C-alpha positions as a Markdown table, in Angstrom:
| # | Residue | x | y | z |
|---|---|---|---|---|
| 1 | Met | -0.4 | 0.0 | -0.2 |
| 2 | Gly | 3.2 | 2.6 | 0.6 |
| 3 | Ile | 4.3 | 4.6 | -2.2 |
| 4 | Asp | 7.9 | 4.3 | -3.1 |
| 5 | Leu | 10.6 | 7.5 | -3.1 |
| 6 | Glu | 10.4 | 7.5 | -7.0 |
| 7 | Gln | 6.5 | 7.1 | -7.3 |
| 8 | Arg | 6.5 | 10.1 | -4.3 |
| 9 | Asp | 8.7 | 12.5 | -6.1 |
| 10 | Gln | 7.0 | 12.0 | -8.9 |
| 11 | Val | 3.1 | 13.3 | -7.2 |
| 12 | Asp | 4.9 | 16.1 | -5.8 |
| 13 | Glu | 5.7 | 17.2 | -9.3 |
| 14 | Thr | 2.6 | 16.7 | -11.0 |
| 15 | Leu | 0.0 | 16.7 | -7.9 |
| 16 | Gly | -0.8 | 20.8 | -6.5 |
| 17 | Tyr | -2.7 | 19.3 | -3.6 |
| 18 | Arg | 0.3 | 19.0 | -1.2 |
| 19 | Gly | -0.2 | 22.4 | -0.1 |
| 20 | Gly | -3.5 | 21.4 | 1.1 |
| 21 | Leu | -2.4 | 19.7 | 4.2 |
| 22 | Val | -3.1 | 21.6 | 7.5 |
| 23 | His | -2.1 | 19.0 | 9.5 |
| 24 | Ala | -2.0 | 15.5 | 9.8 |
| 25 | Phe | -1.9 | 13.1 | 13.1 |
| 26 | Arg | -1.6 | 9.3 | 13.9 |
| 27 | Leu | -3.3 | 8.4 | 17.7 |
| 28 | Asp | -1.6 | 6.5 | 19.9 |
| 29 | Gly | -5.4 | 5.3 | 21.0 |
| 30 | Lys | -4.4 | 7.1 | 24.3 |
| 31 | Gly | -5.0 | 11.0 | 24.1 |
| 32 | Val | -2.3 | 11.7 | 22.0 |
| 33 | Gly | -1.0 | 12.8 | 18.6 |
| 34 | Ala | 1.8 | 12.1 | 16.2 |
| 35 | Lys | 2.3 | 14.5 | 13.7 |
| 36 | Leu | 2.8 | 13.4 | 10.4 |
| 37 | Gly | 3.6 | 14.8 | 6.7 |
| 38 | Trp | 3.3 | 13.3 | 3.3 |
| 39 | Pro | 5.5 | 10.9 | 4.0 |
| 40 | Glu | 4.5 | 8.6 | 6.4 |
| 41 | Ile | 0.6 | 9.7 | 4.8 |
| 42 | Asp | 2.1 | 8.1 | 1.4 |
| 43 | Ala | 3.3 | 4.9 | 3.6 |
| 44 | Asp | 0.3 | 4.6 | 5.2 |
| 45 | Pro | -3.1 | 6.5 | 3.3 |
| 46 | Leu | -5.7 | 4.3 | 5.0 |
| 47 | Gly | -4.4 | 4.1 | 8.6 |
| 48 | Ser | -3.7 | 1.3 | 10.8 |
| 49 | Lys | -5.1 | -0.8 | 13.7 |
| 50 | Val | -1.7 | -1.9 | 14.2 |
| 51 | Ala | 0.4 | 1.8 | 14.2 |
| 52 | Gly | -2.8 | 4.0 | 15.4 |
| 53 | Asp | -5.8 | 5.9 | 13.0 |
| 54 | Ile | -4.8 | 8.7 | 11.5 |
| 55 | Trp | -6.6 | 11.9 | 10.8 |
| 56 | Ile | -5.5 | 13.8 | 7.5 |
| 57 | His | -7.1 | 17.7 | 8.0 |
| 58 | Met | -6.7 | 19.5 | 4.7 |
| 59 | Asn | -7.9 | 22.9 | 2.4 |
| 60 | Arg | -10.4 | 21.5 | 0.4 |
| 61 | Ala | -9.1 | 24.5 | -1.8 |
| 62 | Ala | -5.7 | 22.8 | -3.0 |
| 63 | Pro | -5.7 | 21.9 | -6.1 |
| 64 | Arg | -6.4 | 17.9 | -7.2 |
| 65 | Val | -7.6 | 17.7 | -4.3 |
| 66 | Gln | -10.6 | 15.2 | -5.7 |
| 67 | Gln | -7.9 | 13.7 | -7.6 |
| 68 | Trp | -5.7 | 12.1 | -4.3 |
| 69 | Leu | -9.1 | 11.4 | -2.5 |
| 70 | Thr | -10.0 | 8.8 | -5.0 |
| 71 | Asp | -6.8 | 7.2 | -6.4 |
| 72 | Thr | -4.4 | 7.8 | -3.3 |
| 73 | Ala | -7.1 | 7.7 | -0.2 |
| 74 | Arg | -9.6 | 5.6 | -1.5 |
| 75 | Val | -12.4 | 7.6 | -1.2 |
| 76 | Pro | -15.9 | 6.7 | -2.9 |
| 77 | Glu | -16.2 | 8.9 | -6.2 |
| 78 | Gln | -19.5 | 9.8 | -4.9 |
| 79 | Ala | -18.4 | 10.8 | -1.5 |
| 80 | Ala | -15.3 | 13.1 | -2.4 |
| 81 | Glu | -17.4 | 15.5 | -4.6 |
| 82 | Met | -19.7 | 15.4 | -1.5 |
| 83 | Leu | -17.0 | 16.5 | 0.4 |
| 84 | Leu | -15.9 | 19.4 | -2.1 |
| 85 | Val | -19.6 | 20.4 | -3.0 |
| 86 | Glu | -19.9 | 24.5 | -2.4 |
| 87 | Asp | -21.4 | 25.7 | 0.8 |
| 88 | Pro | -23.0 | 21.9 | 1.8 |
| 89 | Arg | -25.6 | 21.4 | 4.1 |
| 90 | Pro | -25.1 | 19.2 | 6.9 |
| 91 | Lys | -25.1 | 15.9 | 5.6 |
| 92 | Phe | -24.7 | 11.9 | 6.8 |
| 93 | Val | -24.4 | 9.3 | 4.1 |
| 94 | His | -23.4 | 5.3 | 4.4 |
| 95 | Phe | -21.2 | 4.0 | 2.5 |
| 96 | Ala | -20.6 | -0.4 | 2.3 |
| 97 | Ala | -16.7 | -1.2 | 1.2 |
| 98 | Asp | -16.0 | -3.0 | -2.1 |
| 99 | Glu | -12.8 | -3.7 | -3.6 |
| 100 | Thr | -12.0 | 0.0 | -4.5 |
| 101 | His | -12.6 | 1.8 | -1.1 |
| 102 | Pro | -13.2 | 0.9 | 2.9 |
| 103 | Glu | -15.9 | 1.1 | 4.9 |
| 104 | Gly | -17.0 | 4.6 | 5.3 |
| 105 | Phe | -19.6 | 7.4 | 5.9 |
| 106 | Val | -18.6 | 11.3 | 4.8 |
| 107 | Leu | -20.2 | 13.4 | 7.7 |
| 108 | Ile | -20.7 | 17.3 | 6.7 |
| 109 | Leu | -20.9 | 19.7 | 10.2 |
| 110 | Arg | -21.6 | 22.7 | 10.7 |
| 111 | Gly | -19.8 | 25.1 | 13.3 |
| 112 | Val | -20.2 | 29.2 | 13.7 |
| 113 | Asn | -17.5 | 31.1 | 12.4 |
| 114 | Leu | -15.3 | 33.0 | 14.8 |
| 115 | Asn | -12.7 | 33.8 | 12.6 |
| 116 | Pro | -11.8 | 37.6 | 12.7 |
| 117 | Asn | -14.0 | 40.2 | 11.1 |
| 118 | Ala | -16.6 | 37.5 | 10.5 |
| 119 | Asp | -20.6 | 37.3 | 11.5 |
| 120 | Pro | -20.5 | 34.1 | 14.2 |
| 121 | Glu | -23.9 | 32.9 | 12.4 |
| 122 | Asn | -22.3 | 33.2 | 8.8 |
| 123 | Met | -21.5 | 29.3 | 9.5 |
| 124 | Val | -18.0 | 27.5 | 8.4 |
| 125 | Ala | -18.6 | 23.6 | 7.5 |
| 126 | Val | -15.9 | 20.7 | 8.2 |
| 127 | Arg | -16.6 | 17.5 | 6.0 |
| 128 | Leu | -15.4 | 14.4 | 7.2 |
| 129 | Trp | -14.9 | 10.6 | 5.8 |
| 130 | Val | -14.2 | 8.4 | 8.3 |
| 131 | Asp | -13.7 | 5.0 | 8.1 |
| 132 | Glu | -12.7 | 2.1 | 10.6 |
| 133 | His | -8.3 | 3.6 | 11.3 |
| 134 | Arg | -9.1 | 6.8 | 9.8 |
| 135 | Val | -10.5 | 10.3 | 9.3 |
| 136 | Ile | -10.2 | 12.8 | 6.6 |
| 137 | Ser | -11.5 | 15.9 | 7.1 |
| 138 | Leu | -11.4 | 19.0 | 4.6 |
| 139 | Arg | -12.5 | 23.0 | 5.3 |
| 140 | Arg | -11.8 | 26.1 | 3.3 |
| 141 | Arg | -12.2 | 28.7 | 6.2 |
| 142 | Lys | -10.3 | 28.0 | 9.6 |
| 143 | Val | -12.1 | 26.3 | 12.2 |
| 144 | Met | -11.3 | 26.7 | 16.0 |
| 145 | Ala | -13.1 | 23.2 | 16.7 |
| 146 | Val | -10.8 | 21.7 | 14.5 |
| 147 | Gly | -7.8 | 24.1 | 16.6 |
| 148 | Ala | -8.9 | 22.7 | 19.5 |
| 149 | Ile | -8.9 | 19.1 | 18.5 |
| 150 | Arg | -5.3 | 19.0 | 17.2 |
| 151 | Asp | -4.6 | 21.0 | 20.9 |
| 152 | Ala | -5.4 | 18.4 | 22.7 |
| 153 | Leu | -4.4 | 16.0 | 20.8 |
| 154 | Leu | -1.0 | 17.6 | 21.2 |
| 155 | Lys | -1.7 | 17.8 | 25.4 |
| 156 | Gly | -2.4 | 14.3 | 25.5 |
| 157 | Ala | -6.0 | 14.7 | 25.9 |
| 158 | Gly | -7.5 | 14.2 | 22.9 |
| 159 | Pro | -9.6 | 11.1 | 20.5 |
| 160 | His | -8.4 | 7.7 | 20.5 |
| 161 | Asn | -10.1 | 6.7 | 17.8 |
| 162 | Ser | -11.4 | 7.7 | 14.3 |
| 163 | Val | -15.3 | 7.7 | 15.9 |
| 164 | Asp | -13.6 | 9.5 | 19.1 |
| 165 | Leu | -12.5 | 12.3 | 17.1 |
| 166 | Val | -16.2 | 13.0 | 15.6 |
| 167 | Asn | -17.9 | 12.9 | 18.8 |
| 168 | Gln | -15.1 | 15.6 | 20.2 |
| 169 | Leu | -15.6 | 17.5 | 17.0 |
| 170 | Ile | -19.2 | 17.7 | 17.4 |
| 171 | Ala | -18.6 | 18.7 | 20.5 |
| 172 | Ala | -15.9 | 21.1 | 20.2 |
| 173 | Leu | -18.8 | 23.0 | 17.6 |
| 174 | Leu | -21.1 | 23.1 | 19.7 |
| 175 | Asp | -19.0 | 24.6 | 22.6 |
| 176 | Arg | -18.6 | 27.0 | 20.7 |
| 177 | Val | -22.5 | 27.9 | 19.0 |
| 178 | Asp | -23.3 | 27.9 | 22.7 |
| 179 | Pro | -21.6 | 31.6 | 23.8 |
| 180 | Val | -23.0 | 32.8 | 20.6 |
| 181 | Val | -26.8 | 31.7 | 21.7 |
| 182 | Asp | -26.2 | 33.4 | 25.2 |
| 183 | Glu | -25.3 | 36.4 | 23.5 |
| 184 | Leu | -28.6 | 36.8 | 21.5 |
| 185 | Glu | -30.1 | 36.1 | 24.8 |
| 186 | Ala | -28.8 | 38.9 | 26.0 |
| 187 | Asp | -29.1 | 41.0 | 23.1 |
| 188 | Leu | -32.9 | 39.9 | 22.9 |
| 189 | Asp | -33.1 | 40.3 | 26.9 |
| 190 | Gly | -32.0 | 43.9 | 26.6 |
| 191 | Ala | -34.3 | 44.4 | 23.6 |
| 192 | Glu | -36.8 | 43.6 | 25.8 |
| 193 | Glu | -36.3 | 45.1 | 29.4 |
| 194 | Arg | -36.1 | 48.7 | 26.6 |
| 195 | Leu | -39.9 | 47.6 | 25.1 |
| 196 | Glu | -41.1 | 47.8 | 28.5 |
| 197 | Gln | -39.1 | 51.2 | 29.1 |
| 198 | Ala | -40.8 | 52.3 | 26.2 |
| 199 | Glu | -37.2 | 53.1 | 24.3 |
| 200 | Leu | -39.4 | 52.3 | 21.0 |
| 201 | Ser | -36.9 | 53.8 | 18.9 |
| 202 | Lys | -33.7 | 51.8 | 20.0 |
| 203 | Val | -35.7 | 48.6 | 20.3 |
| 204 | Arg | -36.4 | 47.9 | 16.3 |
| 205 | Val | -33.4 | 47.5 | 15.1 |
| 206 | Asp | -32.3 | 45.1 | 18.1 |
| 207 | Ile | -34.7 | 42.6 | 17.6 |
| 208 | Gly | -34.4 | 42.6 | 13.6 |
| 209 | Glu | -31.1 | 41.4 | 14.8 |
| 210 | Val | -31.4 | 39.0 | 16.9 |
| 211 | Arg | -34.0 | 37.3 | 14.9 |
| 212 | Arg | -31.9 | 37.0 | 11.7 |
| 213 | Ser | -28.7 | 35.9 | 13.9 |
| 214 | Ala | -31.5 | 33.3 | 15.2 |
| 215 | Ile | -33.2 | 32.5 | 12.0 |
| 216 | Arg | -29.5 | 31.9 | 10.4 |
| 217 | Leu | -28.0 | 29.7 | 13.2 |
| 218 | Arg | -31.3 | 27.5 | 12.6 |
| 219 | Arg | -30.9 | 27.2 | 9.2 |
| 220 | Tyr | -27.7 | 24.9 | 9.3 |
| 221 | Leu | -28.2 | 22.9 | 13.2 |
| 222 | Ala | -32.3 | 22.3 | 12.7 |
| 223 | Pro | -31.0 | 19.5 | 9.3 |
| 224 | Gln | -27.9 | 18.9 | 11.9 |
| 225 | Arg | -30.0 | 17.6 | 14.7 |
| 226 | Asp | -32.1 | 15.4 | 12.3 |
| 227 | Leu | -28.9 | 13.9 | 10.8 |
| 228 | Leu | -27.3 | 13.4 | 13.7 |
| 229 | Thr | -30.5 | 11.7 | 14.8 |
| 230 | His | -30.8 | 9.4 | 11.6 |
| 231 | Ala | -27.0 | 8.8 | 11.7 |
| 232 | Leu | -27.3 | 6.4 | 14.6 |
| 233 | Ala | -29.9 | 3.8 | 12.7 |
| 234 | Asp | -26.9 | 3.5 | 9.8 |
| 235 | Leu | -23.7 | 3.8 | 11.8 |
| 236 | Pro | -21.2 | 1.0 | 10.8 |
| 237 | Ala | -20.5 | -1.9 | 12.4 |
| 238 | Trp | -17.4 | -1.2 | 14.0 |
| 239 | Val | -18.7 | 1.8 | 15.3 |
| 240 | Thr | -19.0 | 0.2 | 18.8 |
| 241 | Lys | -22.5 | 1.0 | 21.8 |
| 242 | Lys | -20.2 | 3.2 | 23.8 |
| 243 | Glu | -19.3 | 4.8 | 21.0 |
| 244 | Lys | -23.0 | 5.0 | 19.4 |
| 245 | Leu | -23.9 | 6.1 | 23.1 |
| 246 | Arg | -21.9 | 9.3 | 23.1 |
| 247 | Leu | -23.2 | 10.2 | 19.5 |
| 248 | Arg | -26.3 | 10.0 | 20.9 |
| 249 | Ala | -25.6 | 12.8 | 23.7 |
| 250 | Lys | -23.9 | 15.0 | 21.1 |
| 251 | Ala | -27.5 | 14.7 | 18.8 |
| 252 | Glu | -29.5 | 15.6 | 21.9 |
| 253 | Arg | -27.5 | 18.3 | 23.5 |
| 254 | Asn | -27.5 | 19.7 | 19.5 |
| 255 | Ala | -31.0 | 19.6 | 19.8 |
| 256 | Arg | -31.5 | 21.2 | 22.4 |
| 257 | Val | -29.5 | 23.9 | 21.0 |
| 258 | Val | -31.5 | 23.9 | 18.1 |
| 259 | Glu | -34.8 | 24.0 | 20.8 |
| 260 | Asp | -32.9 | 27.4 | 22.8 |
| 261 | Ile | -32.8 | 29.0 | 19.0 |
| 262 | Glu | -36.2 | 28.2 | 17.9 |
| 263 | Glu | -37.3 | 29.5 | 21.7 |
| 264 | Leu | -35.1 | 32.6 | 20.4 |
| 265 | Ile | -36.7 | 33.1 | 17.1 |
| 266 | Met | -40.3 | 33.4 | 19.2 |
| 267 | Arg | -39.4 | 35.8 | 21.5 |
| 268 | Ala | -38.3 | 37.7 | 19.2 |
| 269 | Gly | -41.4 | 37.6 | 17.3 |
| 270 | Phe | -43.2 | 38.2 | 20.3 |
| 271 | Ala | -40.9 | 41.0 | 20.8 |
| 272 | His | -42.1 | 42.9 | 17.6 |
| 273 | Glu | -45.3 | 42.3 | 17.7 |
| 274 | Glu | -45.5 | 44.1 | 21.5 |
| 275 | Leu | -43.2 | 47.1 | 19.4 |
| 276 | His | -45.7 | 47.6 | 16.4 |
| 277 | Ala | -48.7 | 47.0 | 18.6 |
| 278 | Arg | -47.3 | 50.0 | 20.9 |
| 279 | Leu | -46.4 | 51.8 | 17.9 |
| 280 | Asp | -49.6 | 51.7 | 16.7 |
| 281 | Glu | -51.3 | 52.9 | 20.0 |
| 282 | Arg | -48.8 | 55.9 | 19.7 |
| 283 | Met | -50.3 | 56.7 | 16.5 |
| 284 | Asn | -53.5 | 56.0 | 17.3 |
| 285 | Arg | -53.3 | 58.4 | 20.6 |
| 286 | Ile | -51.7 | 60.8 | 17.8 |
| 287 | Ser | -54.3 | 60.8 | 15.4 |
| 288 | Thr | -56.8 | 60.8 | 18.5 |
| 289 | Gly | -54.8 | 64.5 | 19.2 |
| 290 | Leu | -55.3 | 66.0 | 16.1 |
| 291 | Thr | -58.5 | 65.1 | 14.9 |
| 292 | Ile | -60.0 | 67.0 | 18.8 |
| 293 | Val | -58.1 | 69.6 | 18.2 |
| 294 | Ala | -59.0 | 69.7 | 14.4 |
| 295 | Thr | -63.2 | 68.6 | 15.7 |
| 296 | Ile | -62.6 | 72.1 | 18.2 |
| 297 | Phe | -61.0 | 74.5 | 15.9 |
| 298 | Leu | -63.3 | 74.1 | 12.8 |
| 299 | Pro | -66.8 | 75.2 | 14.2 |
| 300 | Met | -64.8 | 78.2 | 16.0 |
| 301 | Gly | -62.8 | 78.6 | 12.5 |
| 302 | Leu | -66.5 | 78.4 | 11.2 |
| 303 | Val | -68.2 | 81.3 | 13.2 |
| 304 | Ala | -65.2 | 84.0 | 13.0 |
| 305 | Ser | -65.6 | 83.2 | 9.2 |
| 306 | Met | -69.0 | 84.3 | 9.0 |
| 307 | Trp | -68.6 | 87.0 | 11.2 |
| 308 | Gly | -66.1 | 88.1 | 8.7 |
| 309 | Met | -67.7 | 88.2 | 5.8 |
| 310 | Asn | -68.6 | 91.7 | 4.1 |
| 311 | Thr | -72.6 | 91.7 | 3.8 |
| 312 | Arg | -75.1 | 93.4 | 5.2 |
| 313 | Gly | -78.0 | 91.1 | 8.7 |
| 314 | Leu | -75.4 | 89.7 | 10.6 |
| 315 | Pro | -76.2 | 89.8 | 14.3 |
| 316 | Phe | -73.9 | 92.3 | 16.4 |
| 317 | Ala | -72.7 | 93.2 | 13.4 |
| 318 | Glu | -73.8 | 97.2 | 14.2 |
| 319 | Gly | -73.6 | 96.5 | 17.9 |
| 320 | Pro | -70.8 | 98.3 | 20.3 |
| 321 | Leu | -70.7 | 95.0 | 21.8 |
| 322 | Gly | -70.4 | 92.7 | 18.7 |
| 323 | Phe | -67.3 | 91.6 | 19.1 |
| 324 | Trp | -67.6 | 90.3 | 22.9 |
| 325 | Ala | -70.8 | 88.7 | 22.1 |
| 326 | Val | -69.1 | 87.0 | 18.8 |
| 327 | Thr | -65.6 | 85.9 | 21.0 |
| 328 | Gly | -67.5 | 84.6 | 23.7 |
| 329 | Ile | -69.9 | 83.0 | 20.8 |
| 330 | Ile | -66.8 | 80.8 | 20.0 |
| 331 | Val | -65.5 | 80.7 | 23.7 |
| 332 | Val | -68.1 | 78.2 | 24.6 |
| 333 | Val | -68.6 | 76.7 | 21.2 |
| 334 | Gly | -64.4 | 76.2 | 21.8 |
| 335 | Met | -65.2 | 74.1 | 25.6 |
| 336 | Gly | -68.3 | 72.5 | 25.1 |
| 337 | Leu | -66.2 | 70.9 | 22.2 |
| 338 | Ala | -63.6 | 70.0 | 23.9 |
| 339 | Leu | -65.4 | 68.7 | 27.2 |
| 340 | Phe | -66.7 | 67.0 | 24.2 |
| 341 | Gly | -63.4 | 65.3 | 23.1 |
| 342 | Trp | -62.2 | 64.7 | 26.8 |
| 343 | Lys | -64.6 | 62.6 | 27.3 |
| 344 | Met | -64.8 | 61.5 | 24.0 |
| 345 | Ser | -61.3 | 60.4 | 24.8 |
| 346 | Arg | -61.7 | 58.6 | 27.8 |
| 347 | Ile | -63.9 | 55.7 | 26.1 |
| 348 | Lys | -62.1 | 52.6 | 26.1 |
């Protein structure tokens, strides 16, 4: 299965995928990982039960990665295409063994984007090919959860085998989702508090941003919840009962995270409805006030305009007290209409 030096030199000259290796480790079964380079990978591209499982982490944007996956790593062609597709949805697909490749499965996971100047809900993808003695992972953007697993291996507290690596990676991805959800919840709590204090001008943008962010998170984490649950029934026979129980625990944790996100979306929706109700109430009060003012002053203006006409026959037009009589009529009419408007505004 190894590749001799002459073959490796030819591969170095013709294939660009070698620049795509981010890191690789051989797992010793006790939590420690020994770093590997291309020479060690070429000598044992499928991993070994005796020497230990291997983990190869690559940048999928490197040239000819698909060729390496299918020709050297012996990953099924359909699986390689799934691993390299742009903007993938969470996915689990089991592949039975045949004469060209070992039994394994494709697992595509999503995690929050914690890279500098990135929105967390603009999620990153981790693409995995997992078989009994090997994990091949691919990414485009840096994934902090993968870095955490690498650091754990260097400290002697990493995964023991290929499926344990998958378990730890799922846990690391969820560990980084929880703070983002907590931050969104804190932002929504603040928006609801300002809503109670009637600071409406500051609330609309905050509620909308929380809702949009939560919806973007749910877009990928909800399918991921479902696929982890369904994957439990279709895992290969070499996945032990203990490892399946751990995967079930991760699926349940993912489900709880999604429930928290859905609760946030629901709360943001209620807060948005309350905001619109309060804005409508404020506009109704303003409209009622303007209506009352118009109701008071229109009749008063009518009276004043009638006595301002240049025609004969108007009452009090020739009398010395005519001005005061008309003024009195206007005041009485205004007071009566004001009293009427006040009583109408108190009717609920």
